[in-house]
Coordinates of C-alpha atoms in Angstrom, one line a residue:
X139 CA 14.1 -11.0 -10.8
X140 CA 13.3 -13.7 -13.3
X141 CA 11.6 -12.7 -16.5
X142 CA 7.9 -13.7 -17.0
X143 CA 7.1 -17.0 -18.7
X144 CA 4.5 -17.3 -21.4
X145 CA 1.1 -18.0 -19.8
X146 CA -1.6 -19.4 -22.2
X147 CA -5.2 -18.2 -22.2
X148 CA -7.1 -20.0 -19.4
X149 CA -4.3 -19.2 -16.9
X150 CA -5.3 -17.4 -13.7
X151 CA -3.8 -13.9 -13.1
X152 CA -3.8 -12.7 -9.5
X153 CA -4.6 -9.0 -8.8
X154 CA -3.8 -7.3 -5.5
X155 CA -6.4 -4.6 -5.0
X156 CA -10.0 -4.2 -6.0
X157 CA -10.2 -0.7 -7.4
X158 CA -10.9 0.6 -10.9
X159 CA -7.5 -0.1 -12.2
X160 CA -7.9 -3.7 -11.3
X161 CA -11.3 -3.6 -12.9
X162 CA -10.0 -2.5 -16.2
X163 CA -7.1 -5.0 -16.0
X164 CA -9.6 -7.8 -15.4
X165 CA -11.8 -6.7 -18.3
X166 CA -8.8 -6.6 -20.7
X167 CA -7.4 -10.0 -19.5
X168 CA -10.7 -11.8 -19.5
X169 CA -11.5 -10.6 -23.0
X170 CA -8.4 -12.5 -24.1
X171 CA -9.4 -15.7 -22.3
X172 CA -7.5 -15.3 -19.0
X173 CA -9.1 -15.7 -15.5
X174 CA -8.6 -13.1 -12.8
X175 CA -8.5 -13.6 -9.0
X176 CA -8.7 -10.4 -6.9
X177 CA -7.3 -10.1 -3.4
X178 CA -8.1 -7.4 -0.9
X179 CA -11.6 -6.2 -1.6
X180 CA -15.1 -7.8 -1.7
X181 CA -16.9 -9.2 -4.7
X182 CA -18.9 -6.0 -5.1
X183 CA -15.7 -3.9 -5.4
X184 CA -15.0 -2.4 -8.9
X185 CA -12.5 -5.2 -9.7
X186 CA -14.4 -7.9 -7.8
X187 CA -17.5 -7.3 -10.0
X188 CA -15.6 -8.5 -13.1
X189 CA -13.2 -11.0 -11.6
X190 CA -13.7 -14.7 -11.5
X191 CA -13.1 -14.9 -7.7
X192 CA -12.5 -12.4 -4.9
X193 CA -10.6 -12.8 -1.6
X194 CA -11.9 -10.0 0.7
X195 CA -9.0 -10.2 3.2
X196 CA -6.4 -8.0 4.7
X197 CA -3.1 -7.8 2.8
X198 CA -1.2 -9.1 5.8
X199 CA -3.5 -12.2 6.3
X200 CA -0.8 -14.7 5.2
X201 CA -3.1 -17.7 5.6
X202 CA -5.5 -16.3 3.1
X203 CA -2.6 -15.1 0.8
X204 CA -1.4 -18.7 0.8
X205 CA -4.8 -19.9 -0.3
X206 CA -5.0 -17.0 -2.9
X207 CA -1.8 -18.2 -4.7
X208 CA -2.5 -21.9 -4.8
X209 CA -3.8 -21.8 -8.4
X210 CA -2.4 -18.5 -9.6
X211 CA 0.2 -18.4 -12.4
X212 CA 1.4 -14.8 -11.6
X213 CA 0.4 -11.9 -9.4
X214 CA 0.5 -8.1 -10.0
X215 CA -1.1 -5.1 -8.3
X216 CA -3.3 -2.1 -9.1
X217 CA -2.1 0.3 -6.4
X218 CA 1.1 1.2 -4.7
X219 CA -0.1 0.9 -1.1
X220 CA 0.4 -2.9 -1.0
X221 CA 2.6 -3.8 2.0
X222 CA 6.0 -5.0 0.8
X223 CA 5.7 -7.9 3.3
X224 CA 2.8 -9.1 1.2
X225 CA 4.8 -9.1 -2.0
X226 CA 7.8 -10.7 -0.3
X227 CA 5.5 -13.5 1.0
X228 CA 3.9 -14.1 -2.4
X229 CA 7.0 -14.1 -4.5
X230 CA 8.4 -17.0 -2.6
X231 CA 5.4 -19.0 -4.0
X232 CA 4.6 -17.4 -7.4
X233 CA 6.1 -14.7 -9.7
X234 CA 5.0 -11.2 -8.7
X235 CA 5.5 -8.2 -11.1
X236 CA 6.3 -5.5 -12.0
X237 CA 9.1 -4.9 -9.4
X238 CA 9.3 -5.1 -5.6
X239 CA 12.2 -2.6 -5.6
X240 CA 10.1 -0.1 -7.6
X241 CA 7.2 -0.6 -5.2
X242 CA 9.4 0.1 -2.2
X243 CA 10.7 3.3 -3.8
X244 CA 7.3 4.5 -4.9
X245 CA 5.9 4.1 -1.4
X246 CA 8.4 6.5 0.1
X247 CA 9.0 9.9 -1.4
X248 CA 12.5 10.3 -0.1
X249 CA 13.6 6.9 -1.4
X250 CA 12.0 7.7 -4.7
X251 CA 13.5 11.1 -5.2
X252 CA 16.9 9.9 -4.0
X253 CA 16.8 7.0 -6.4
X254 CA 15.9 9.3 -9.3
X255 CA 18.7 11.7 -8.5
X256 CA 21.2 8.8 -8.3
X257 CA 20.1 7.8 -11.8
X258 CA 20.7 11.3 -13.0
X259 CA 17.0 12.0 -13.5
X260 CA 16.0 15.6 -12.6
X261 CA 13.5 16.3 -9.9
X262 CA 12.6 19.3 -7.8
X263 CA 15.1 20.1 -5.1
X264 CA 14.1 18.4 -1.8
X265 CA 15.2 18.1 1.8
X266 CA 14.5 15.5 4.5
X267 CA 12.6 17.1 7.4
X268 CA 12.5 15.6 10.9
X269 CA 11.6 18.7 13.0
X270 CA 9.9 22.1 13.0
X271 CA 13.4 23.7 13.1
X272 CA 14.5 21.8 10.0
X273 CA 11.3 22.8 8.3
X274 CA 11.9 26.5 9.1
X275 CA 15.5 26.3 7.9
X276 CA 14.4 24.4 4.7
X277 CA 11.9 27.1 3.8
X278 CA 14.6 29.7 4.0
X279 CA 16.9 27.6 1.8
X280 CA 14.1 27.3 -0.7
X281 CA 13.7 31.1 -1.0
X282 CA 10.8 31.4 1.4
X283 CA 8.3 28.7 0.2
X284 CA 8.1 25.0 -0.3
X285 CA 5.7 22.0 -0.4
X286 CA 5.8 19.8 2.7
X287 CA 4.7 16.2 2.0
X288 CA 4.4 13.1 4.0
X289 CA 6.9 10.5 2.9
X290 CA 4.3 7.7 2.7
X291 CA 0.7 7.6 1.5
X292 CA -0.9 10.7 0.2
X293 CA -2.4 11.0 -3.3
X294 CA -4.6 13.5 -5.2
X295 CA -3.1 16.3 -3.1
X296 CA -3.6 14.6 0.2
X297 CA -0.7 14.6 2.8
X298 CA 0.9 17.8 1.6
X299 CA 0.8 21.6 2.3
X300 CA 2.4 24.7 1.0
X301 CA 4.6 26.4 3.7
X302 CA 6.1 29.9 3.6
X303 CA 8.2 31.9 6.0
X304 CA 5.1 33.7 7.3
X305 CA 3.5 30.4 8.4
X306 CA 3.7 28.9 11.9
X307 CA 6.1 26.0 11.0
X308 CA 5.8 24.5 14.5
X309 CA 2.0 24.2 14.2
X310 CA 2.3 22.8 10.7
X311 CA 4.8 20.2 11.8
X312 CA 2.7 19.3 14.8
X313 CA -0.4 18.9 12.5
X314 CA 1.5 16.5 10.2
X315 CA 2.3 14.3 13.2
X316 CA 5.1 12.3 11.5
X317 CA 8.7 11.4 12.3
X318 CA 9.9 12.5 8.9
X319 CA 8.7 14.3 5.9
X320 CA 10.0 15.7 2.6
X321 CA 10.2 19.4 1.7
X322 CA 10.2 20.2 -2.0
X323 CA 11.1 23.4 -3.7
X324 CA 8.1 24.9 -5.5
X325 CA 8.5 24.4 -9.3
X326 CA 7.3 27.1 -11.5
X327 CA 6.0 25.0 -14.4
X328 CA 4.3 25.5 -17.7
X329 CA 2.3 22.3 -17.7
X330 CA 2.2 18.8 -16.3
X331 CA 2.5 15.6 -18.4
X332 CA 2.9 11.9 -17.9
X333 CA 4.1 8.9 -19.9
X334 CA 2.8 5.4 -19.5
X335 CA 5.1 2.6 -20.6
X336 CA 5.7 -1.1 -20.3
X337 CA 8.7 -3.5 -20.3
X338 CA 8.4 -7.1 -21.5
X339 CA 10.1 -10.4 -21.0
X340 CA 12.5 -9.8 -23.9
X341 CA 13.6 -6.6 -22.3
X342 CA 11.9 -4.4 -24.8
X343 CA 10.3 -1.1 -23.6
X344 CA 7.2 0.3 -25.3
X345 CA 5.9 3.8 -24.7
X346 CA 2.5 5.4 -25.2
X347 CA 2.2 9.0 -26.4
X348 CA 2.9 11.4 -23.5
X349 CA -0.3 13.0 -22.1
X350 CA -0.9 16.6 -21.3
X351 CA -2.6 16.7 -17.9
X352 CA -4.8 19.3 -16.3
X353 CA -5.7 19.1 -12.6
X354 CA -8.5 20.7 -10.5
X355 CA -8.1 20.7 -6.7
X356 CA -5.1 18.4 -7.1
X357 CA -7.2 15.7 -8.9
X358 CA -6.6 14.9 -12.5
X359 CA -9.4 16.4 -14.6
X360 CA -8.4 16.1 -18.2
X361 CA -5.7 14.3 -20.1
X362 CA -5.1 14.8 -23.8
X363 CA -2.8 13.0 -26.3
X364 CA -1.0 13.8 -28.5
X365 CA -0.4 17.4 -27.4
X366 CA 1.1 20.1 -29.6
X367 CA 2.5 21.6 -26.4
X368 CA 4.8 18.7 -26.0
X369 CA 7.6 18.9 -28.6
X370 CA 9.1 15.8 -30.2
X371 CA 12.4 16.4 -28.3
X372 CA 10.5 16.7 -25.0
X373 CA 8.6 13.5 -25.8
X374 CA 11.9 11.8 -26.5
X375 CA 13.4 13.0 -23.2
X376 CA 10.3 11.7 -21.4
X377 CA 10.8 8.3 -23.0
X378 CA 14.4 8.2 -22.1
X379 CA 13.6 9.0 -18.5
X380 CA 11.0 6.3 -18.4
X381 CA 13.3 3.7 -20.0
X382 CA 16.0 4.4 -17.4
X383 CA 13.5 3.7 -14.6
X384 CA 12.1 0.6 -16.3
X385 CA 15.6 -0.9 -16.8
X386 CA 17.1 0.2 -13.4
X387 CA 14.2 -1.4 -11.4
X388 CA 14.1 -4.4 -13.7
X389 CA 10.4 -3.8 -14.3
X390 CA 8.2 -6.4 -16.0
X391 CA 4.8 -4.6 -16.4
X392 CA 3.4 -1.1 -16.6
X393 CA 4.4 2.1 -14.9
X394 CA 3.7 5.8 -15.3
X395 CA 6.1 8.7 -14.9
X396 CA 4.5 12.0 -13.9
X397 CA 6.5 15.1 -14.9
X398 CA 6.6 18.9 -14.8
X399 CA 7.7 21.0 -17.7
X400 CA 9.3 24.0 -16.1
X401 CA 9.4 27.5 -17.6
X402 CA 12.8 26.9 -19.1
X403 CA 11.7 23.8 -21.0
X404 CA 13.2 21.3 -18.6
X405 CA 11.5 18.1 -17.6
X406 CA 11.4 17.3 -13.9
X407 CA 10.0 14.0 -12.5
X408 CA 7.2 14.6 -10.0
X409 CA 6.6 10.9 -9.1
X410 CA 6.4 7.4 -10.3
X411 CA 3.3 5.2 -10.3
X412 CA 4.2 1.5 -10.5
X413 CA 1.0 0.6 -12.3
X414 CA -1.3 1.9 -15.0
X415 CA -2.4 5.5 -14.5
X416 CA -5.5 7.7 -14.7
X417 CA -4.0 9.6 -17.6
X418 CA -3.6 6.4 -19.6
X419 CA -7.3 5.5 -19.6
X420 CA -7.7 7.1 -23.0
X421 CA -5.5 4.3 -24.5
X422 CA -8.5 1.9 -24.2
X423 CA -10.2 3.4 -27.2
X424 CA -7.3 5.4 -28.7
X425 CA -4.6 2.7 -29.0
X426 CA -4.3 -0.7 -30.5
X427 CA -3.3 -2.1 -27.1
X428 CA -4.4 -0.3 -23.9
X429 CA -2.3 0.2 -20.9
X430 CA -4.3 -2.6 -19.2
X431 CA -3.7 -5.0 -22.1
X432 CA 0.0 -4.1 -21.9
X433 CA -0.1 -4.9 -18.2
X434 CA -1.5 -8.4 -18.6
X435 CA 0.6 -9.1 -21.7
X436 CA 3.8 -8.1 -19.8
X437 CA 3.1 -10.2 -16.7
X438 CA 1.9 -13.1 -18.7
X439 CA 5.1 -13.2 -20.7
X440 CA 3.5 -12.1 -24.0
X441 CA 4.8 -9.7 -26.5
X442 CA 3.7 -6.0 -26.6
X443 CA 0.7 -5.0 -28.5
X444 CA 0.6 -1.8 -30.6
X445 CA 0.8 1.4 -28.6
X446 CA 0.3 3.6 -31.7
X447 CA -2.7 6.0 -31.5
X448 CA -5.7 5.3 -33.8
X449 CA -6.9 8.9 -33.2
X450 CA -6.2 11.9 -31.0
X451 CA -8.1 11.5 -27.7
X452 CA -9.0 13.1 -24.4
X453 CA -9.9 11.5 -21.1
X454 CA -12.3 13.4 -18.8
X455 CA -12.7 12.3 -15.2
X456 CA -16.1 11.8 -13.7
X457 CA -16.3 12.5 -10.0
X458 CA -19.1 12.1 -7.6
X459 CA -19.8 15.9 -8.1
X460 CA -20.6 15.3 -11.7
X461 CA -22.8 12.3 -11.2
X462 CA -24.9 13.4 -8.3
X463 CA -27.4 15.3 -10.5
X464 CA -27.2 13.0 -13.6
X465 CA -30.8 12.1 -14.7
X466 CA -31.7 9.3 -17.1
X467 CA -32.4 11.9 -19.8
X468 CA -28.9 13.4 -19.3
X469 CA -27.3 10.0 -19.5
X470 CA -29.2 9.2 -22.7
X471 CA -28.0 12.4 -24.2
X472 CA -24.3 11.6 -23.4
X473 CA -24.6 8.0 -24.6
X474 CA -26.0 9.4 -27.9
X475 CA -22.9 11.5 -28.6
X476 CA -20.6 10.0 -31.3
X477 CA -17.1 9.0 -30.3
X478 CA -17.8 9.6 -26.6
X479 CA -17.1 6.5 -24.6
X480 CA -18.5 6.2 -21.1
X481 CA -16.7 4.2 -18.4
X482 CA -18.1 3.8 -15.0
X483 CA -16.4 1.9 -12.2
X484 CA -19.3 0.2 -10.4
X485 CA -18.9 2.3 -7.2
X486 CA -22.3 2.5 -5.3
X487 CA -21.3 5.3 -3.0
X488 CA -21.3 8.7 -4.8
X489 CA -19.1 11.1 -2.9
X490 CA -17.8 14.6 -3.7
X491 CA -14.2 14.2 -5.1
X492 CA -14.5 10.5 -5.6
X493 CA -13.5 9.1 -9.0
X494 CA -16.6 7.3 -10.3
X495 CA -15.7 6.9 -14.0
X496 CA -14.4 8.7 -17.0
X497 CA -15.2 9.7 -20.6
X498 CA -12.9 9.1 -23.5
X499 CA -13.5 11.1 -26.7
X500 CA -11.8 10.6 -30.1
X501 CA -11.6 13.5 -32.5
X502 CA -9.5 15.1 -35.3
X503 CA -7.4 16.8 -32.6
X504 CA -6.9 16.2 -28.9
X505 CA -8.0 19.7 -28.2
X506 CA -11.3 19.1 -30.0
X507 CA -11.7 15.8 -28.1
X508 CA -11.3 17.6 -24.8
X509 CA -13.8 20.3 -25.8
X510 CA -16.4 17.7 -26.7
X511 CA -15.6 15.6 -23.6
X512 CA -16.0 18.6 -21.2
X513 CA -19.3 19.5 -23.0
X514 CA -20.5 16.0 -22.5
X515 CA -19.7 16.1 -18.8
X516 CA -21.4 19.4 -18.4
X517 CA -24.6 17.9 -19.7
X518 CA -24.5 15.4 -16.8
X519 CA -24.4 17.9 -14.0
X520 CA -25.4 21.4 -15.2

């Protein structure tokens, strides 16, 4: 893939997808004088609200895609569920980043895990499953328990189930209703972490501080950086893993590597997100250049900004659960809190478990930032 060329302010950057990641990309790009055209969602979508123009059409509507790219200088995406046929069509007409090959791998868990193992990157043990009998045999191979996952789609805990030898594997396989799946050995881990990084036209790779991540009901709840639970050696190993992925897939743009730290102190890659990541939202206030600024800089052929942290930080997710009872008085109290930054995504439909926004808090330590952020969120819904 050819490297990005420098695009001057005033150029139009195309965004596939209209969610909150596209929204924050558009805000960063437009602040620096670029225009953003969004494809896939209506003008009232999170990204559409802050884009110059929206194309609310299906990703496989090639006539509309041809119109979309007429005046675009480059195209990128904000989610990994973009059909590869869409990217193949577009890149015959305009540069598309970060990497089609990475997109293919990240859309299929077996392809992703196999690619990582080929690169010598550690992951949980896994097996391809195509029948209830294979599932039953795999559970035995994995000492009586494993995590069965669909190979495509699935996020925030969807499309997966823990399976043990006492479960009815035939019924579970029938419920999954797929031709193939992946069974992963259960990892006994101390904590989860992620590293957001970017690769630029000159081939240089730049890494944000790894984030310590806590989940509730399979949804990211709190991210903190820097974390004293992540040693300098472990952070170095995470950067080396991320660099290997960036260079192997010839990435120009941003990606995130999600990892487990097992109880022996070993890093295992859980999955790759070929885009900015929820855990990286704290970079907006905490770093000189946010993950979204890095994204538009990379695809526009610009050099990296500063990824150094200005202060320790925490990101606290706001779900529909947290906002349903938020009164004007509660909002006013949160907005009055120093170093608490409120981000809402413009979603009108408040639903349980739906990501509606986040808080970023800066403090003397990331643990203190998390404590204050959780206290602020509690004020909204308790």
